[in-house]
Coordinates of C-alpha atoms in Angstrom, one line a residue:
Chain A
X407 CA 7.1 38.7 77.0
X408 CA 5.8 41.7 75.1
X409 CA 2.5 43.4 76.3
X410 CA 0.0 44.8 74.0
X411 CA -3.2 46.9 75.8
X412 CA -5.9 45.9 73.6
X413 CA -9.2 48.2 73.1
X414 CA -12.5 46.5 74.3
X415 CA -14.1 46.3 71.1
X416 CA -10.9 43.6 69.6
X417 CA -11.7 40.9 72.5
X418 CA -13.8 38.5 71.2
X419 CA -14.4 34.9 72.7
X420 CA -11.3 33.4 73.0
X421 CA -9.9 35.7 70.6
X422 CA -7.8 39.0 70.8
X423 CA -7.6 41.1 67.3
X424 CA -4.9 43.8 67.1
X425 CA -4.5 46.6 65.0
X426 CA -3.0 49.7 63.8
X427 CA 0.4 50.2 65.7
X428 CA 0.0 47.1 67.6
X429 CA -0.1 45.3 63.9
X430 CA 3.2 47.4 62.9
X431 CA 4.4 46.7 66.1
X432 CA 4.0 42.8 66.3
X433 CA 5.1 42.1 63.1
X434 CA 7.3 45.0 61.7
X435 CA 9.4 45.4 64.6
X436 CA 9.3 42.5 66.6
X437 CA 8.8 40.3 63.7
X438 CA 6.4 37.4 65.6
X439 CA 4.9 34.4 63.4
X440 CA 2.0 32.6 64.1
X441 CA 3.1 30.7 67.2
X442 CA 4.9 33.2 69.4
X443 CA 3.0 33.9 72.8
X444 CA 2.6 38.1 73.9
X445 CA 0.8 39.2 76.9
X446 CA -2.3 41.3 75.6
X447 CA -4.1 43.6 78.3
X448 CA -7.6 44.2 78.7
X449 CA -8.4 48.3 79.4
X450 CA -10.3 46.9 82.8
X451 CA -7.0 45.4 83.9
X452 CA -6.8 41.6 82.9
X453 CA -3.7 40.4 81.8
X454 CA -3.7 37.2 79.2
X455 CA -0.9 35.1 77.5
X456 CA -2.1 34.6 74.1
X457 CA -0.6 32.6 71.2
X458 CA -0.7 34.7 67.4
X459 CA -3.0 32.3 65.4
X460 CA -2.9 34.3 62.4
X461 CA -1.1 37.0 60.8
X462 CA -3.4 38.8 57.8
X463 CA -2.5 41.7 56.0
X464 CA -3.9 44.7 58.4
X465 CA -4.2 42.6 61.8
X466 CA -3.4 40.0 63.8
X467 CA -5.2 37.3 66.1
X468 CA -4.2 35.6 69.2
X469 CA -5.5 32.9 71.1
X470 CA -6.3 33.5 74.7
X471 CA -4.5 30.4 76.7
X472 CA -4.1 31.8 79.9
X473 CA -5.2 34.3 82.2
X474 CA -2.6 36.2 84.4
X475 CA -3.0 37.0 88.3
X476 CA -1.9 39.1 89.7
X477 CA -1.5 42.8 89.3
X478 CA 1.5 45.7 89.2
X479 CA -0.8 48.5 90.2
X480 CA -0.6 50.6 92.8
X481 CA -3.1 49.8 96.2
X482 CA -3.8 53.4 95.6
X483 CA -5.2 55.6 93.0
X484 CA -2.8 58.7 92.5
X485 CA -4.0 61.5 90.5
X486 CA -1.0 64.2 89.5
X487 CA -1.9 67.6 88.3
X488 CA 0.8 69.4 87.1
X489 CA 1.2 72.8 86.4
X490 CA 2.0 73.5 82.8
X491 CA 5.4 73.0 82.7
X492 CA 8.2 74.6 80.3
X493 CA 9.1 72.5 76.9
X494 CA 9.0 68.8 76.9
X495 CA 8.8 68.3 80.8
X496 CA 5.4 67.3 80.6
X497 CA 6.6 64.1 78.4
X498 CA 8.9 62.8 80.9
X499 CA 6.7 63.6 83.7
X500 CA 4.0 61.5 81.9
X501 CA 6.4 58.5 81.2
X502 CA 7.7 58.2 84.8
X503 CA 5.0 59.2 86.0
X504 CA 3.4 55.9 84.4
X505 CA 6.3 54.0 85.4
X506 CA 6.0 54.9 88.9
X507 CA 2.3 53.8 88.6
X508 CA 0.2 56.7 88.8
X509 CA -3.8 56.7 87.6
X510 CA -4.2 59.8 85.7
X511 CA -2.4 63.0 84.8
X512 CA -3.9 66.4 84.3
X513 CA -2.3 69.7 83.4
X514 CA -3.5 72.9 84.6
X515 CA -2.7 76.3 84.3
X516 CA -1.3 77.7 87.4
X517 CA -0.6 81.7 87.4
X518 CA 2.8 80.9 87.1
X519 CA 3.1 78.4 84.5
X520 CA 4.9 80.4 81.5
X521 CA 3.5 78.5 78.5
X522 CA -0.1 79.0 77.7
X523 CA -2.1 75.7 76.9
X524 CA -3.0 76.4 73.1
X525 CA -6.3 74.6 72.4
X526 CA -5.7 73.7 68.9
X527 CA -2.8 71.9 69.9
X528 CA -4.6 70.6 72.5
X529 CA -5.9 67.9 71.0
X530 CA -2.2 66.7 69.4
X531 CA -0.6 66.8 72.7
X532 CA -3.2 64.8 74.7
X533 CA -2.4 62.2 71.7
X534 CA 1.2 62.3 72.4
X535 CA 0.3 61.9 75.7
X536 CA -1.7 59.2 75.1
X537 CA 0.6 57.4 72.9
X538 CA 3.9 58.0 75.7
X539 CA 1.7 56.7 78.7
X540 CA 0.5 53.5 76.4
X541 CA 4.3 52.5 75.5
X542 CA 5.5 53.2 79.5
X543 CA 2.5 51.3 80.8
X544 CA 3.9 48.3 78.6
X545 CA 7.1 48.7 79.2
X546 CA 6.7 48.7 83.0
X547 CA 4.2 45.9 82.7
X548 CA 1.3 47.5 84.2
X549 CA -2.3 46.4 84.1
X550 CA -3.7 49.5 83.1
X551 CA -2.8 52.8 80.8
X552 CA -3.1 55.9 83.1
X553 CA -5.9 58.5 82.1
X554 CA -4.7 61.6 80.5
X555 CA -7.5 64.5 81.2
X556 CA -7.3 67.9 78.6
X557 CA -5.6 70.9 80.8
X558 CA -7.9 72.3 83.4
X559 CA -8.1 76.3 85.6
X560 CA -7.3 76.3 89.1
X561 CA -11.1 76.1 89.7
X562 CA -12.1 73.1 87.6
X563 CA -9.5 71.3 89.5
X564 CA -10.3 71.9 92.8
X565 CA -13.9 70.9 92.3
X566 CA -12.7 67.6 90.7
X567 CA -10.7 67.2 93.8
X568 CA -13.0 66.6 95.9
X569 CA -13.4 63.3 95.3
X570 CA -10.5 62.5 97.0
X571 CA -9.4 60.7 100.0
X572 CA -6.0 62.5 100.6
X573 CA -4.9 65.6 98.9
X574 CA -1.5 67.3 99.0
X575 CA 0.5 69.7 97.5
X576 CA 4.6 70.0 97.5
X577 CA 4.8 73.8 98.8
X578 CA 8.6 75.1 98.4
X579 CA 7.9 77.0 102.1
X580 CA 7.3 73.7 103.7
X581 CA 11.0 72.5 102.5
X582 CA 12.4 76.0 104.5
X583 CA 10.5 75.0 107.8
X584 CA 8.5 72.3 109.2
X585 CA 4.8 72.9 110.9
X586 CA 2.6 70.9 109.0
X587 CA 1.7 67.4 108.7
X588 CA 5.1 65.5 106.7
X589 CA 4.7 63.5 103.7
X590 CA 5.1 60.5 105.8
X591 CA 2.5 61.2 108.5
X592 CA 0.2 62.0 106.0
X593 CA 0.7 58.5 103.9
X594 CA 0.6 56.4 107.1
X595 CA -3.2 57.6 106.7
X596 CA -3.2 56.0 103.3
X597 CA -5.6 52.5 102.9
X598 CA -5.6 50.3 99.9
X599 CA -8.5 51.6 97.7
X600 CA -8.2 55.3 98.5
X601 CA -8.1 58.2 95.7
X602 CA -4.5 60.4 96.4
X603 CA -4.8 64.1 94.7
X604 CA -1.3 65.2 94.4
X605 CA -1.3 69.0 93.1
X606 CA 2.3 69.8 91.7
X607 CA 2.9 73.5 90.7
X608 CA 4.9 75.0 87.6
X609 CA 8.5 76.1 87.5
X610 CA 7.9 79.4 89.8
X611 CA 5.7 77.2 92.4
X612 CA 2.5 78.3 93.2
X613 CA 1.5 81.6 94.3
X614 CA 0.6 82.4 97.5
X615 CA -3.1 83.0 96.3
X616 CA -3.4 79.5 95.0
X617 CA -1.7 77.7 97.9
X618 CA -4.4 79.4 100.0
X619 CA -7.4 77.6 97.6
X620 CA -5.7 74.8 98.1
X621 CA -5.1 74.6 101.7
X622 CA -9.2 75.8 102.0
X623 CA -10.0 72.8 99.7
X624 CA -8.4 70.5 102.3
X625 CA -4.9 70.0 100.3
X626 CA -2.1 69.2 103.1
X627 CA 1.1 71.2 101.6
X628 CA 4.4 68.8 102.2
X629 CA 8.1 69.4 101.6
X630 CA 10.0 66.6 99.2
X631 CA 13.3 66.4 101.7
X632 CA 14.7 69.7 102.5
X633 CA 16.4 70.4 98.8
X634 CA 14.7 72.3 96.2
X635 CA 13.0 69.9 93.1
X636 CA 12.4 71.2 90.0
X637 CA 8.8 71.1 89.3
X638 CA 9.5 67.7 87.2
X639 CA 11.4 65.7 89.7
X640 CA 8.3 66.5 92.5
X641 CA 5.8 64.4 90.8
X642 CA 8.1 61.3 90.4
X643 CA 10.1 61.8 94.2
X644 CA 5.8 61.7 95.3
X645 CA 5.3 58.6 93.5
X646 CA 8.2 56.8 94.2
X647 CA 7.2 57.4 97.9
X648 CA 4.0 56.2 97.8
X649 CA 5.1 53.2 96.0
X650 CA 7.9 53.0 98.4
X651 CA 5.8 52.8 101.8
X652 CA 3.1 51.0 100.6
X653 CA 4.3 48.1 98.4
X654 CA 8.0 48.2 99.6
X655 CA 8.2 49.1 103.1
X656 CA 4.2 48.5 104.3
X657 CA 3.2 45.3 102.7
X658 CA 6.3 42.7 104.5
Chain B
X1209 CA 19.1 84.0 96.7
X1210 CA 21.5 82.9 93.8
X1211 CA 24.4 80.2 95.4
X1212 CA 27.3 79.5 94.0
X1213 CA 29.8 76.8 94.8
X1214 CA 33.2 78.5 95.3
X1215 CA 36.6 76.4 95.1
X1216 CA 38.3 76.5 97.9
X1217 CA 41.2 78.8 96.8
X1218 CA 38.8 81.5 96.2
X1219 CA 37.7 82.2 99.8
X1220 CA 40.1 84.4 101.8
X1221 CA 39.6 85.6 105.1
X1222 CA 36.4 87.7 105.2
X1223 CA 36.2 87.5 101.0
X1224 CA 34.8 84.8 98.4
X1225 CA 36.2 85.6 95.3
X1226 CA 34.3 84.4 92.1
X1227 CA 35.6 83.9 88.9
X1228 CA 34.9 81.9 85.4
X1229 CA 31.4 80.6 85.0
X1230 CA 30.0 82.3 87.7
X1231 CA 31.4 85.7 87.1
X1232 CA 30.1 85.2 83.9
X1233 CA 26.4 84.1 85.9
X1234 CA 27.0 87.0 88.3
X1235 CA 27.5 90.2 85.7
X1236 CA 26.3 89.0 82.8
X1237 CA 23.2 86.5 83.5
X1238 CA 21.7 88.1 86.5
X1239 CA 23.3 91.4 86.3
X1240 CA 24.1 91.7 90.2
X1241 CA 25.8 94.6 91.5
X1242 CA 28.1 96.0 94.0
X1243 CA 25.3 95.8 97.3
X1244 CA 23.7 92.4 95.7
X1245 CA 23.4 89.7 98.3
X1246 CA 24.2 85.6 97.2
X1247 CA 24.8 82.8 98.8
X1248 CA 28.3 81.0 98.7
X1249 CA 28.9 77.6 99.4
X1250 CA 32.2 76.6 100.3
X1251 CA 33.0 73.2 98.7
X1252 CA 33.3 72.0 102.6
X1253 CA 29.8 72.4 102.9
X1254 CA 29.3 75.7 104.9
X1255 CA 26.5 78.3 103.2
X1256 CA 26.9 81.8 103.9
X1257 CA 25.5 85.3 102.8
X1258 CA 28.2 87.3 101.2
X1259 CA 27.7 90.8 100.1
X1260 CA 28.9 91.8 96.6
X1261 CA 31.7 94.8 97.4
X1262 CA 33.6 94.9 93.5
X1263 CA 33.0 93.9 90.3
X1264 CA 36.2 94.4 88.1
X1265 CA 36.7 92.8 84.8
X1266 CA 37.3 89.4 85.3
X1267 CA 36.1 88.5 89.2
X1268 CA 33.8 89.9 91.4
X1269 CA 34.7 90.2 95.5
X1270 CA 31.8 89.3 97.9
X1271 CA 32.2 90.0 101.4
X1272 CA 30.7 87.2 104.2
X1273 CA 28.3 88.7 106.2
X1274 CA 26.7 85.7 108.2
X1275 CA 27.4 81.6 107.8
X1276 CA 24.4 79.7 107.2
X1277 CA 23.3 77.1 109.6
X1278 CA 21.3 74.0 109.1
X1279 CA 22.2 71.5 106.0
X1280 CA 20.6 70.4 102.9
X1281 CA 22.0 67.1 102.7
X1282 CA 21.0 63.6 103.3
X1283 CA 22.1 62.4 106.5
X1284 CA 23.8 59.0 104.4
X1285 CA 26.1 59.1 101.9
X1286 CA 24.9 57.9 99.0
X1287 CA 26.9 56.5 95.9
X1288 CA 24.9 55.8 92.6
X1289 CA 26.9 53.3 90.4
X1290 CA 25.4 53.5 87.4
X1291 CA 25.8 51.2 84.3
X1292 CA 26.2 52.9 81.4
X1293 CA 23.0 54.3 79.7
X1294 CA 22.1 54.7 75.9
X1295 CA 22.1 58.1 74.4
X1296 CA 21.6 61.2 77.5
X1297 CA 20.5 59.1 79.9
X1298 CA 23.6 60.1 82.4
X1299 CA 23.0 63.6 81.8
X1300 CA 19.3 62.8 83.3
X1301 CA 20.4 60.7 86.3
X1302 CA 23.0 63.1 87.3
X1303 CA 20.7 66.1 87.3
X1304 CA 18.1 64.8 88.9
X1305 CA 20.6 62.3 91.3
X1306 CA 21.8 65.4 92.4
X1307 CA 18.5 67.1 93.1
X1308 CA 17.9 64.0 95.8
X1309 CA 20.6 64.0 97.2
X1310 CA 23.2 61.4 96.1
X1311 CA 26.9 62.3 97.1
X1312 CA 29.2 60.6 93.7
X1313 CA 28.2 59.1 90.6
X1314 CA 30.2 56.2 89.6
X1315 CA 29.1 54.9 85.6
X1316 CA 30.2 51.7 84.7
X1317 CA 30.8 49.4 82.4
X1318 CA 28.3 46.8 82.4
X1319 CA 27.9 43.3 80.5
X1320 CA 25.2 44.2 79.0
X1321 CA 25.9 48.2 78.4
X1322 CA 25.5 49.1 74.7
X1323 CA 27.9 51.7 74.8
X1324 CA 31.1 51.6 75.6
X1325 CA 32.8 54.0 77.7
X1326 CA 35.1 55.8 75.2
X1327 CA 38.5 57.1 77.0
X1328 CA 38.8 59.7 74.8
X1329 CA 35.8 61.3 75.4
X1330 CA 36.1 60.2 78.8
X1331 CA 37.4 63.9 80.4
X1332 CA 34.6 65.8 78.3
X1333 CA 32.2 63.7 79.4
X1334 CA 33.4 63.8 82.7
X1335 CA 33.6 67.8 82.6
X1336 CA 29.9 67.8 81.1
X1337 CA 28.3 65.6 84.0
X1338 CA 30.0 67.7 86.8
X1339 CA 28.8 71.1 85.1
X1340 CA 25.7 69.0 85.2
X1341 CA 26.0 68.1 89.2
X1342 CA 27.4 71.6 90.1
X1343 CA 24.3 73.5 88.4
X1344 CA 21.3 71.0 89.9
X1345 CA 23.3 71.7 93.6
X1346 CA 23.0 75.3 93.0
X1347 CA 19.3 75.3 91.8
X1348 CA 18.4 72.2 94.8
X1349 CA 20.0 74.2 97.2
X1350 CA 22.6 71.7 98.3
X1351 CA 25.3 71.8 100.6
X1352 CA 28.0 69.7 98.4
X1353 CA 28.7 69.2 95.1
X1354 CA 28.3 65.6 94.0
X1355 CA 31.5 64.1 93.1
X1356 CA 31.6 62.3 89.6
X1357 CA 34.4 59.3 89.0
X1358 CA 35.6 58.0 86.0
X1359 CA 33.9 54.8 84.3
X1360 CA 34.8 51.9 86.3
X1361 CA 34.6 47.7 85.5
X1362 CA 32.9 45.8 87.9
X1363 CA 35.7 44.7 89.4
X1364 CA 36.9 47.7 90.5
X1365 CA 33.3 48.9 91.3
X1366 CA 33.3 45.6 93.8
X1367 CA 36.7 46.6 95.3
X1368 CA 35.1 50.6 95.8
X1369 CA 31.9 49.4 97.7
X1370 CA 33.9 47.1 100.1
X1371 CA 34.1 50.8 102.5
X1372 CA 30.2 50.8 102.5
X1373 CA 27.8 50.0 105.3
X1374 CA 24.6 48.9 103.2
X1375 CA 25.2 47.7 99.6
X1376 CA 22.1 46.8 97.4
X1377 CA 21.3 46.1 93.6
X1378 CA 17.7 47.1 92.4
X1379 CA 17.4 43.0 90.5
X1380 CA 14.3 42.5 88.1
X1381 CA 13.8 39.0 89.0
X1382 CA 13.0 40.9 92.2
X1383 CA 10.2 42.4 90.8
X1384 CA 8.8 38.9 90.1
X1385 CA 8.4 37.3 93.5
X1386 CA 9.9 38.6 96.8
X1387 CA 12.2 36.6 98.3
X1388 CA 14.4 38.5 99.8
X1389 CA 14.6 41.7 102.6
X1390 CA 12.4 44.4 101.1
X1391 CA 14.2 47.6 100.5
X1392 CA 12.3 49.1 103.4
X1393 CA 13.6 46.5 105.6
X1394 CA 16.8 47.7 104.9
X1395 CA 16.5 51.2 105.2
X1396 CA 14.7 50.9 108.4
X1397 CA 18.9 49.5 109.3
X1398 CA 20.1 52.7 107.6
X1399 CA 22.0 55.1 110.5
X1400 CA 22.6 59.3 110.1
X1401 CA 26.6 59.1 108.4
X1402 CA 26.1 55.4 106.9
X1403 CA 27.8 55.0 103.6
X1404 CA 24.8 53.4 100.9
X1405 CA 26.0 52.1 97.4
X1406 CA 23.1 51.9 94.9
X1407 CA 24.5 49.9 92.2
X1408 CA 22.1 50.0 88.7
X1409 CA 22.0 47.8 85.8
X1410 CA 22.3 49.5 82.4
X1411 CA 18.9 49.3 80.1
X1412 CA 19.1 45.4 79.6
X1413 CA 19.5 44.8 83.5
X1414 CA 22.2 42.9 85.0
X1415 CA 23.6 39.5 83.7
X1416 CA 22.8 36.7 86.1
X1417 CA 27.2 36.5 86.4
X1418 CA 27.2 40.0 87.8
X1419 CA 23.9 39.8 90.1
X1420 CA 26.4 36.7 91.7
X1421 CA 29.3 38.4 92.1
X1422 CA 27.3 41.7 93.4
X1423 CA 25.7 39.5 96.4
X1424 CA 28.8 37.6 97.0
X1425 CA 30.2 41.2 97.5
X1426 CA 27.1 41.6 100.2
X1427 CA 24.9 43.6 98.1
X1428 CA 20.9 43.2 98.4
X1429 CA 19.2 42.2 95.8
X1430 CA 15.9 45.0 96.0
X1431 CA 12.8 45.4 93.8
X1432 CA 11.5 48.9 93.4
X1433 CA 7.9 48.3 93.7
X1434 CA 6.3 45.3 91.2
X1435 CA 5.9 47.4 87.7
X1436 CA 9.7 47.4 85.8
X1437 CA 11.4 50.8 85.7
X1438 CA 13.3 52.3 83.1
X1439 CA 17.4 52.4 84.3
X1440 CA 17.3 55.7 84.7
X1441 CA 13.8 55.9 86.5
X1442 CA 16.1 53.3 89.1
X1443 CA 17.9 55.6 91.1
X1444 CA 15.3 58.1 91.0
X1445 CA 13.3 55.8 92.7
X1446 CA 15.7 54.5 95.2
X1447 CA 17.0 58.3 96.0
X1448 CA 13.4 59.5 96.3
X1449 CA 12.6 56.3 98.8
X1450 CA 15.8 57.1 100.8
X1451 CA 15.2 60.5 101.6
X1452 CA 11.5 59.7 102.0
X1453 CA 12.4 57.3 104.5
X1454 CA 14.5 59.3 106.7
X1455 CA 13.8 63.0 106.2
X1456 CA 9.8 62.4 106.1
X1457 CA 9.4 59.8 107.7
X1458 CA 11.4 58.8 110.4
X1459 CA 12.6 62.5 111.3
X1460 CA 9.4 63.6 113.3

């Protein structure tokens, strides 16, 4: 069934209201008539099968009939901060990145990220952004759209790290030897509830000056298997690992 | 340090001999010279350091000065049979299959693939995807060269994965409930040398005909967490969890 995440303000009652390119997309593309049942997502999480009730000229209204339970997020919250990446890397990363369930992106600019986050186009991309994780989030049927925070220094991001349960970063010297920690000794710490920071660097990696803040701020650095990743493939071979020992290999 | 992946022909006695694409990377990209160090990888699998002696007009000689030890390959062989993808999608999964770790791509023809697999564009295609697999080895550091095959039906794809040790199917009705092993049970049966065949439905999943015939043929029937992936986003995920498993996890 096709899932719409609904803004707070259109639930009311009984009754779910959408709009703008949830209108279009009900009833330009998918071409539904008062009768058809979607799924229509609350921003908090709640999943509900409505009916459509009424079709107008700018919106549309559905019926609540049932509440789903149930839930296709991850036990864990997983933040990814990615270096600035090259081109449109940061559009795939964001749309697997949402499929593989993580909570909330956040670019930075690392010394060796090549592009240089341009604020007047800032606030264009974080809408594209925006707009890619809404469509993955209901194409993967999740219960909520991941957060998508405006590009941050080094600095701003380690103090918003420390929030956080578990913080790593894949270091390309970890994937030569092995002393630290692995990526699985680390998520065997991992309980249900807890806040993962996962600090992904820019094409180059990071510089050694910026692996050293992160170590200090208590990020554990962990190889990704012994090949080399591009910087795009780290955030979603991390994700597909946590998924991987905590809803697939954990849990039964 | 640069590799390159060096047909066998071109490696005699104490020389590597490069010629082609990556004379053209070696003079003209990187602009190496006689005294430049590389790597060479030897389509067997051995790495070693090799010492550029001449450039002349069409080749470059490289002299081996020490063999490499230590691999960067998965310890299982794993074959990603693929059903064929709308638009670039291959292009993605064979990049980034390659990155972690997959030894051969198989693409098939699906029941509910949009494209079909046109023969005369087969060899281009087929050239593209291994340019593709041979450039994402270099850059990942690998060992071996992915092997690509031609387009297969499922029948044939059925008779190809009757040599395999563990056989599964990533199955959205999976995704739904959880009936069967996990995929984590599975790969906690996965032995250094095993042969794994990851068999992926194209975008509209696999018909309910082929998931019968698939476990009649002994494949598993896996989800891939509880959200729905994108086809492509499939083997990522099911690479990522394999080396995961038994390169981070289980190996110390």
């Amino acid at each position: 069934m096709q899932r719409y995440f609904v803004p707070n303000e259109n639930w009311a009652g009984e009754h779910v209201i959408l709009t703008d390119d949830d209108f279009h997309h009900v009833v330009r593309v998918m071409r539904f008539k008062e009768g058809d049942k979607i799924i229509c997502n609350h921003p908090e999480g709640q999943a509900s099968i409505c009916e459509i009730t009424q079709v107008e000229n700018n919106r549309v209204i559905a019926m609540i009939l049932e509440n789903l339970e149930g839930s296709a997020e991850l036990p864990v919250n997983v933040t990814i901060a990615q270096g600035l990446p090259k081109g449109d890397k940061m559009d795939l990363i964001i749309q697997k990145g949402t499929e593989l369930g993580a909570s909330s992106f956040i670019p930075f600019q690392a010394d060796r990220s090549v592009v240089l986050w341009d604020s007047k186009k800032m606030e264009k991309k974080l809408v594209r952004y925006s707009k890619i994780a809404k469509e993955a989030s209901e194409q993967s049927h999740r219960n909520k759209i991941p957060s998508i925070h405006p590009a941050m220094q080094i600095s701003e991001l380690l103090e918003e790290s420390s929030q956080y349960e578990l913080k790593i970063f894949p270091y390309e010297e970890e994937a030569k030897g092995k002393q630290s920690p692995s990526l699985g000794d680390i998520l065997q710490k991992a309980e249900p509830g807890q806040k993962i920071f996962v600090c992904i660097g820019p094409e180059g990696g990071f510089s050694s000056e910026e692996a050293e803040k992160l170590i200090q701020q208590g990020f554990h650095p962990v190889r990704l298997g012994p090949r080399i990743l591009r910087t795009e493939t780290a955030a979603l071979y991390t994700l597909a690992s946590i998924s991987y020992h905590l809803e697939e290999l954990r849990c039964q």
